[in-house]
XYZ file of C-alpha atoms in Angstrom:
518
model
C -42.844 -145.380 -68.837
C -42.650 -144.030 -65.308
C -39.097 -143.418 -63.961
C -39.880 -145.643 -61.045
C -40.171 -148.532 -63.546
C -36.525 -148.141 -64.454
C -35.446 -147.626 -60.876
C -37.208 -150.930 -60.006
C -35.284 -152.638 -62.918
C -31.987 -151.386 -61.457
C -33.118 -152.668 -58.053
C -34.007 -156.090 -59.333
C -30.907 -156.216 -61.495
C -28.676 -155.242 -58.641
C -30.038 -157.941 -56.337
C -29.713 -160.541 -59.115
C -26.090 -159.492 -59.926
C -25.258 -159.493 -56.272
C -26.584 -163.118 -55.861
C -24.725 -164.107 -59.014
C -21.523 -162.539 -57.680
C -21.913 -164.542 -54.434
C -22.347 -167.813 -56.391
C -19.297 -166.974 -58.618
C -17.200 -166.230 -55.503
C -18.097 -169.600 -54.017
C -17.308 -171.375 -57.229
C -14.045 -169.670 -57.912
C -12.900 -170.613 -54.373
C -13.902 -174.240 -54.806
C -12.090 -174.582 -58.070
C -8.757 -173.842 -56.271
C -9.380 -176.496 -53.597
C -7.059 -179.404 -54.288
C -5.743 -182.376 -52.313
C -2.890 -180.422 -50.766
C -5.275 -177.667 -49.615
C -7.656 -180.263 -48.205
C -5.025 -181.951 -46.167
C -3.535 -178.624 -44.974
C -6.989 -177.503 -43.827
C -7.521 -180.910 -42.046
C -4.174 -180.450 -40.177
C -4.959 -176.750 -39.381
C -8.402 -177.443 -37.839
C -7.172 -180.020 -35.339
C -7.437 -177.356 -32.545
C -10.701 -175.423 -31.763
C -9.110 -171.936 -31.961
C -7.763 -172.719 -35.461
C -11.034 -174.260 -36.596
C -12.749 -171.078 -35.607
C -10.243 -168.985 -37.550
C -10.423 -171.360 -40.445
C -14.243 -170.925 -40.715
C -13.979 -167.157 -40.487
C -11.240 -166.905 -43.188
C -12.968 -169.397 -45.408
C -16.334 -167.552 -45.202
C -14.590 -164.168 -45.900
C -12.720 -165.609 -48.883
C -15.701 -167.375 -50.311
C -18.041 -164.398 -49.571
C -20.422 -166.587 -47.603
C -20.766 -169.339 -44.974
C -22.291 -172.014 -47.215
C -19.015 -173.176 -48.628
C -17.370 -173.303 -45.168
C -20.190 -175.386 -43.867
C -20.198 -177.872 -46.823
C -16.407 -178.266 -46.673
C -16.526 -178.819 -42.925
C -19.175 -181.476 -43.379
C -17.185 -183.121 -46.160
C -14.036 -183.239 -44.039
C -16.007 -184.842 -41.204
C -17.665 -187.395 -43.456
C -14.256 -188.702 -44.677
C -12.862 -188.801 -41.110
C -10.554 -185.755 -41.463
C -12.595 -183.595 -38.996
C -14.950 -184.366 -36.142
C -18.491 -183.192 -36.186
C -17.818 -180.969 -33.232
C -14.894 -179.552 -35.094
C -17.339 -178.853 -38.011
C -19.592 -177.008 -35.493
C -16.609 -174.724 -34.503
C -15.905 -174.084 -38.201
C -19.580 -173.158 -38.587
C -19.210 -170.634 -35.706
C -16.267 -169.101 -37.441
C -18.028 -169.000 -40.776
C -20.847 -166.994 -39.097
C -18.212 -164.469 -38.045
C -16.492 -164.479 -41.378
C -19.798 -163.650 -43.165
C -19.724 -160.234 -41.566
C -16.855 -159.384 -43.969
C -19.352 -159.336 -46.881
C -21.487 -156.740 -45.122
C -18.350 -154.712 -44.357
C -17.390 -154.776 -47.993
C -20.696 -153.638 -49.262
C -21.000 -150.856 -46.708
C -17.863 -149.108 -47.924
C -17.730 -146.450 -50.551
C -15.643 -148.598 -52.797
C -18.841 -149.754 -54.450
C -18.541 -146.653 -56.586
C -15.380 -148.022 -58.041
C -16.882 -151.431 -58.783
C -16.962 -150.897 -62.580
C -13.231 -150.278 -62.569
C -12.679 -153.375 -60.405
C -14.796 -155.345 -62.810
C -12.604 -154.157 -65.861
C -9.340 -154.856 -64.126
C -10.475 -158.275 -62.856
C -11.750 -159.222 -66.301
C -8.306 -158.336 -67.914
C -6.493 -160.362 -65.263
C -8.635 -163.348 -65.756
C -8.529 -163.283 -69.593
C -4.845 -162.272 -70.093
C -3.126 -163.486 -66.949
C -1.513 -166.854 -66.296
C -1.070 -168.821 -63.115
C -1.814 -166.972 -59.875
C -2.682 -163.779 -61.857
C -5.435 -165.555 -63.572
C -6.795 -167.134 -60.378
C -6.573 -163.802 -58.619
C -8.504 -162.143 -61.464
C -11.226 -164.749 -61.280
C -11.534 -164.192 -57.512
C -11.573 -160.525 -57.959
C -13.976 -160.743 -60.802
C -16.620 -162.466 -58.565
C -16.165 -159.886 -55.874
C -16.464 -157.154 -58.499
C -19.687 -158.562 -59.647
C -20.984 -158.494 -56.090
C -19.968 -154.821 -55.826
C -21.519 -153.892 -59.163
C -24.643 -155.507 -57.939
C -24.540 -153.507 -54.789
C -23.975 -150.312 -56.930
C -27.030 -151.054 -59.048
C -29.066 -151.846 -55.995
C -28.213 -148.386 -54.558
C -28.900 -146.730 -57.943
C -32.376 -148.259 -57.977
C -33.393 -147.971 -54.306
C -32.394 -144.368 -53.617
C -34.792 -142.814 -56.177
C -37.513 -145.290 -55.165
C -37.169 -144.116 -51.571
C -37.740 -140.550 -52.644
C -41.293 -141.594 -53.310
C -43.226 -140.635 -50.165
C -45.557 -143.650 -50.389
C -42.612 -146.137 -50.533
C -40.651 -144.299 -47.863
C -43.713 -144.169 -45.472
C -44.409 -147.870 -45.993
C -40.793 -148.842 -45.136
C -40.796 -146.416 -42.168
C -44.126 -147.910 -40.880
C -42.652 -151.507 -40.990
C -39.252 -150.418 -39.611
C -40.940 -148.674 -36.685
C -42.168 -151.961 -35.405
C -39.254 -154.162 -34.295
C -41.161 -157.411 -34.550
C -42.538 -156.491 -38.053
C -38.999 -155.720 -39.394
C -37.630 -158.845 -37.780
C -40.241 -160.936 -39.543
C -39.716 -159.162 -42.840
C -35.958 -159.670 -42.794
C -36.331 -163.249 -41.690
C -38.731 -164.005 -44.481
C -36.392 -162.310 -46.960
C -33.421 -164.305 -45.924
C -35.402 -167.572 -46.064
C -36.810 -166.861 -49.464
C -33.583 -165.523 -51.096
C -31.537 -168.044 -49.188
C -28.761 -165.415 -49.144
C -28.158 -163.548 -45.829
C -25.677 -161.320 -47.563
C -28.235 -160.037 -50.144
C -30.665 -159.094 -47.272
C -27.938 -157.264 -45.484
C -26.962 -155.472 -48.766
C -30.595 -154.261 -49.139
C -30.584 -153.179 -45.501
C -27.307 -151.244 -46.069
C -28.821 -149.551 -49.201
C -31.989 -148.520 -47.390
C -29.990 -147.352 -44.370
C -27.684 -145.288 -46.652
C -30.743 -143.365 -47.867
C -31.856 -142.581 -44.366
C -35.090 -144.635 -44.537
C -34.057 -147.109 -41.936
C -34.219 -145.977 -38.273
C -31.535 -146.932 -35.819
C -34.107 -148.998 -33.827
C -34.448 -151.370 -36.770
C -30.731 -152.207 -37.041
C -30.623 -155.011 -34.428
C -33.977 -156.606 -35.409
C -32.775 -156.844 -38.986
C -29.429 -158.228 -37.907
C -30.870 -160.844 -35.560
C -33.389 -161.878 -38.176
C -30.647 -162.304 -40.866
C -28.474 -164.208 -38.383
C -31.356 -166.634 -37.613
C -32.445 -166.777 -41.282
C -29.059 -167.924 -42.365
C -29.550 -171.017 -40.090
C -32.864 -171.603 -41.794
C -31.084 -171.591 -45.135
C -28.521 -174.160 -43.935
C -31.264 -176.322 -42.301
C -33.252 -176.426 -45.505
C -30.198 -177.172 -47.611
C -29.276 -180.074 -45.311
C -32.719 -181.495 -44.817
C -32.585 -183.836 -47.762
C -28.878 -184.580 -47.451
C -26.803 -187.165 -45.640
C -26.718 -187.791 -41.937
C -23.756 -185.504 -41.005
C -25.146 -182.630 -43.082
C -28.523 -182.950 -41.269
C -26.838 -183.097 -37.908
C -24.710 -180.081 -38.537
C -27.649 -178.219 -40.144
C -29.831 -178.834 -37.164
C -26.973 -178.004 -34.757
C -26.427 -174.711 -36.625
C -30.152 -173.771 -36.353
C -30.103 -174.570 -32.643
C -26.908 -172.529 -32.233
C -28.180 -169.446 -33.929
C -31.725 -169.708 -32.421
C -30.254 -169.837 -28.904
C -27.791 -167.013 -29.788
C -30.638 -164.693 -30.999
C -32.719 -165.568 -27.915
C -29.829 -164.811 -25.588
C -28.877 -161.526 -27.344
C -32.416 -160.170 -27.777
C -32.702 -158.898 -24.067
C -29.339 -157.061 -24.546
C -30.435 -155.039 -27.547
C -31.380 -151.850 -25.621
C -27.912 -151.792 -23.924
C -26.195 -152.592 -27.204
C -28.152 -149.706 -28.913
C -27.199 -147.305 -26.075
C -23.530 -148.335 -26.285
C -23.459 -147.734 -30.059
C -25.058 -144.333 -29.553
C -21.832 -143.347 -27.840
C -20.063 -143.379 -31.133
C -20.652 -141.219 -34.230
C -21.339 -144.044 -36.602
C -22.929 -143.868 -40.008
C -25.922 -146.120 -40.496
C -23.996 -148.660 -42.669
C -21.269 -148.851 -40.090
C -23.856 -149.402 -37.358
C -25.226 -152.317 -39.299
C -21.711 -153.864 -39.733
C -21.042 -153.359 -35.974
C -24.397 -154.893 -35.074
C -23.825 -157.990 -37.103
C -20.293 -158.331 -35.735
C -21.646 -158.005 -32.160
C -24.310 -160.648 -32.629
C -21.999 -163.155 -34.346
C -19.131 -162.731 -31.843
C -21.566 -162.947 -28.985
C -23.106 -166.073 -30.226
C -19.701 -167.677 -30.808
C -18.420 -166.674 -27.403
C -21.381 -168.248 -25.545
C -21.235 -171.614 -27.360
C -17.555 -171.984 -28.270
C -16.837 -174.065 -25.141
C -19.707 -176.556 -25.923
C -19.555 -177.608 -29.603
C -20.181 -181.255 -28.443
C -23.507 -180.195 -26.844
C -24.607 -178.520 -30.095
C -23.931 -181.797 -31.997
C -25.727 -183.820 -29.342
C -28.647 -181.522 -29.706
C -28.655 -181.998 -33.452
C -28.604 -185.742 -33.041
C -31.358 -185.671 -30.437
C -33.679 -183.566 -32.675
C -32.974 -185.808 -35.692
C -33.735 -188.984 -33.632
C -37.266 -187.718 -33.258
C -37.752 -187.514 -37.017
C -38.465 -190.256 -39.505
C -35.144 -191.749 -40.779
C -34.413 -191.967 -44.466
C -34.691 -195.324 -46.271
C -31.875 -197.772 -46.619
C -31.309 -196.638 -50.165
C -30.804 -192.981 -49.350
C -27.120 -191.831 -49.656
C -25.463 -191.224 -46.308
C -22.358 -189.281 -47.606
C -22.960 -187.935 -51.105
C -23.112 -184.063 -51.233
C -23.797 -182.031 -54.325
C -22.374 -178.959 -52.783
C -18.914 -180.714 -52.819
C -19.034 -181.830 -56.457
C -16.798 -178.859 -57.409
C -14.177 -180.030 -54.974
C -13.050 -183.247 -56.587
C -10.766 -184.640 -53.914
C -13.532 -184.376 -51.252
C -16.282 -185.624 -53.592
C -14.277 -188.690 -54.548
C -13.657 -189.474 -50.897
C -17.372 -189.253 -50.130
C -18.224 -191.383 -53.157
C -15.747 -193.971 -51.989
C -17.391 -194.117 -48.510
C -20.866 -194.423 -50.150
C -19.563 -197.283 -52.296
C -18.136 -199.109 -49.202
C -21.619 -198.766 -47.678
C -23.086 -200.262 -50.848
C -20.736 -203.247 -50.756
C -21.821 -203.918 -47.230
C -25.442 -204.076 -48.377
C -24.459 -206.456 -51.243
C -22.360 -208.624 -48.993
C -25.150 -208.958 -46.389
C -27.829 -209.708 -49.067
C -25.725 -212.401 -50.691
C -25.058 -213.984 -47.285
C -28.796 -213.958 -46.475
C -29.632 -215.480 -49.825
C -27.096 -218.193 -49.728
C -27.590 -219.073 -46.132
C -31.243 -218.223 -45.268
C -31.102 -220.287 -42.129
C -28.898 -217.638 -40.571
C -31.885 -215.122 -40.732
C -32.463 -211.777 -42.360
C -36.207 -211.519 -42.121
C -37.624 -208.163 -43.322
C -34.146 -206.796 -44.100
C -33.761 -209.465 -46.854
C -36.916 -208.057 -48.592
C -35.747 -204.411 -48.268
C -32.091 -204.824 -49.382
C -32.661 -205.358 -53.215
C -34.418 -202.127 -53.654
C -31.888 -200.312 -51.344
C -29.046 -201.680 -53.453
C -30.612 -200.505 -56.628
C -31.348 -197.062 -55.278
C -27.892 -196.590 -53.745
C -26.170 -197.839 -56.898
C -28.166 -195.274 -59.082
C -27.231 -192.451 -56.666
C -23.553 -193.400 -56.688
C -23.486 -193.709 -60.411
C -25.129 -190.285 -60.917
C -22.670 -188.706 -58.461
C -19.789 -190.373 -60.316
C -20.809 -188.746 -63.554
C -21.261 -185.397 -61.858
C -17.752 -185.274 -60.395
C -15.466 -182.845 -62.313
C -12.118 -184.584 -62.934
C -9.231 -183.071 -60.902
C -6.702 -180.983 -62.613
C -3.794 -183.024 -64.200
C -1.301 -181.254 -61.981
C -2.856 -182.848 -58.869
C -1.458 -186.349 -59.584
C -2.672 -187.953 -56.298
C -6.195 -186.643 -56.667
C -6.325 -187.700 -60.370
C -5.118 -191.222 -59.455
C -7.691 -191.581 -56.717
C -10.444 -190.308 -59.037
C -9.530 -192.844 -61.737
C -9.387 -195.744 -59.186
C -12.672 -194.955 -57.620
C -14.635 -194.222 -60.885
C -13.222 -197.447 -62.447
C -14.252 -199.353 -59.339
C -17.711 -197.823 -59.615
C -18.201 -199.299 -63.026
C -17.415 -202.726 -61.671
C -19.615 -202.205 -58.581
C -22.509 -201.276 -60.781
C -22.152 -204.661 -62.525
C -21.936 -206.490 -59.153
C -25.134 -204.676 -58.100
C -26.902 -205.522 -61.296
C -26.082 -209.238 -61.128
C -26.861 -209.483 -57.387
C -30.376 -208.085 -57.578
C -30.997 -209.542 -61.120
C -29.741 -212.877 -62.385
C -28.357 -214.143 -59.032
C -31.564 -213.423 -57.138
C -33.765 -214.788 -59.948
C -31.836 -218.062 -60.328
C -31.884 -218.600 -56.579
C -35.619 -218.181 -56.426
C -35.933 -220.868 -59.303
C -33.757 -223.275 -57.292
C -35.597 -222.570 -53.970
C -34.105 -220.923 -50.928
C -30.777 -222.015 -49.846
C -27.976 -223.721 -51.604
C -27.619 -227.066 -50.009
C -26.312 -229.337 -52.697
C -23.785 -231.357 -50.727
C -20.324 -230.733 -49.375
C -18.816 -229.691 -52.780
C -21.519 -227.160 -53.342
C -21.111 -225.727 -49.847
C -17.368 -225.517 -50.340
C -17.864 -223.665 -53.631
C -20.391 -221.216 -52.038
C -17.997 -220.590 -49.206
C -15.120 -219.904 -51.629
C -17.270 -217.544 -53.608
C -18.267 -215.488 -50.474
C -14.676 -215.378 -49.311
C -13.522 -214.101 -52.710
C -16.287 -211.416 -52.726
C -15.540 -210.437 -49.162
C -11.752 -210.033 -49.781
C -12.487 -207.951 -52.886
C -14.808 -205.673 -51.062
C -12.489 -205.290 -48.086
C -9.437 -204.673 -50.354
C -11.399 -201.787 -51.829
C -12.524 -200.375 -48.499
C -9.000 -200.567 -47.029
C -6.945 -199.952 -50.140
C -5.040 -203.221 -49.192
C -3.045 -204.797 -51.980
C -2.532 -208.092 -50.068
C -6.310 -208.538 -49.733
C -6.674 -207.726 -53.423
C -4.128 -210.488 -54.283
C -5.913 -212.865 -51.939
C -9.213 -212.023 -53.730
C -7.518 -212.814 -57.084
C -6.136 -216.131 -55.789
C -9.672 -216.940 -54.492
C -11.272 -216.107 -57.815
C -8.698 -218.345 -59.650
C -9.510 -221.334 -57.286
C -13.206 -220.661 -57.771
C -12.822 -220.797 -61.539
C -10.945 -224.044 -61.346
C -13.544 -225.600 -59.073
C -16.258 -224.248 -61.379
C -14.703 -225.874 -64.462
C -14.448 -229.168 -62.702
C -18.114 -228.970 -61.464
C -19.271 -227.877 -64.933
C -17.548 -230.778 -66.567
C -19.171 -233.309 -64.204
C -22.592 -231.736 -64.480
C -22.538 -231.767 -68.208
C -21.779 -235.461 -68.262
C -24.719 -236.157 -65.976
C -27.058 -234.149 -68.218
C -29.904 -233.714 -65.615
C -32.331 -230.751 -65.842
C -31.789 -229.917 -62.150
C -28.074 -229.912 -62.766
C -28.562 -227.425 -65.626
C -30.207 -225.043 -63.207
C -27.337 -225.495 -60.783
C -24.783 -224.895 -63.553
C -26.457 -221.590 -64.448
C -26.394 -220.561 -60.909
C -22.695 -221.247 -60.211
C -21.884 -219.601 -63.597
C -23.514 -216.425 -62.384
C -21.599 -216.686 -59.117
C -18.431 -216.777 -61.258
C -19.542 -213.529 -63.035
C -20.148 -211.889 -59.723
C -16.746 -212.957 -58.367
C -14.972 -211.556 -61.477
C -16.957 -208.249 -61.400
C -16.103 -207.875 -57.658
C -12.349 -208.548 -58.413
C -12.386 -205.850 -61.172
C -13.132 -203.317 -58.390
C -9.579 -203.719 -57.103
C -7.635 -204.081 -60.280
C -5.945 -200.691 -59.716
C -5.366 -201.215 -56.098
């Protein structure tokens, strides 16, 4: 076979290993994120300057801005960070992402096989922090080995005059190289991999200086496209921040583009290698973008909200908080699941109220809620199964995990009864539940018990949980009395009523089970 075939294999393998190393770096960072780290980060990011620094450090440590953005959104969703604070973290993450380009531009990629061997030994033989450091170094080593293979593959390919001339022809046209880099970033969904490819081509001398800023600006904007696509099907805060990120980087690219000739002239004053020029260009763009918008994070969020308000809103049953990106950070994932469950209990409470007291209204919403309850229950249940249990050493996180997942089992039963037997029996009996003063009192006690149980779960309030337990006991006593009287009468209509109040009792017990551990 042609030598170019093997060079192409090295190029493809290098890109693949580079992407795998980035994914491993992100995962290894997430695995170390426990309750204490989450709370420390929440406190640290209360001020804008520290939020910016946090985003930069997080992106550098995780070898990419995706994890920084997802953690920032998660902290905002559970009320530990504002959305504008998340926007500042995103700015910092954009700056921190430059560290990846700096790393791959250095000659240490030649030592990457040695780093890989050392990190593997540390991860396999070490204990405690040595093992964790080995895993972190292992992912970075994979990234560097990928870059090493990429260079091994691309340098011989660029010796081919046809390949070199094709790249030179594209690179000579700023708009063409901008579009190519933008498309590459959007397709690979990895800005770092496109920058790695640019560094490899630049190292061989096939990339002219005039192409550095077009590539850098395209990757900067393309990274926003990646975040926007990832957030498009997610919850509200994710979509707001994704849209705000896109607006932030789009405006930054538009503002910096007229300055490119002056920036090129300034960099010509220094004897830089092409890889160093690429790193400097990326740092210039990200720092400029952050400097322009740092004073106005609220404006970015308002812009994101405005754009989303023009789009079709997701259905009632779409999750508002669940985020698959945070499944590997159990403390945050459990918090988000808890908020989604609270939203589900609000749906159930509203639907039961509308069913029992139709005269109070409900209209079209009463028809939409059953499907929304079922859809949201299924989403919460799937998310519960996907959460990785916290480490046993993190006692608080493990307790919260057990509490919320146990409550989810009970909430699933509440949801099933509400949209199934309860709804069906109420349809058989006709709308409303007006069977005299005793029936109204029993229905009122049922709703109070359910409401107290739901609110006890939402607030983590032991007193409300006890009140719900007392209400359920009083309901059971009233139910026994009513059942005894109805059985003596022996009427068919009374049998229907007896079935209905029995289902209410099952609902009350299932709701109370949600707060058994509170």
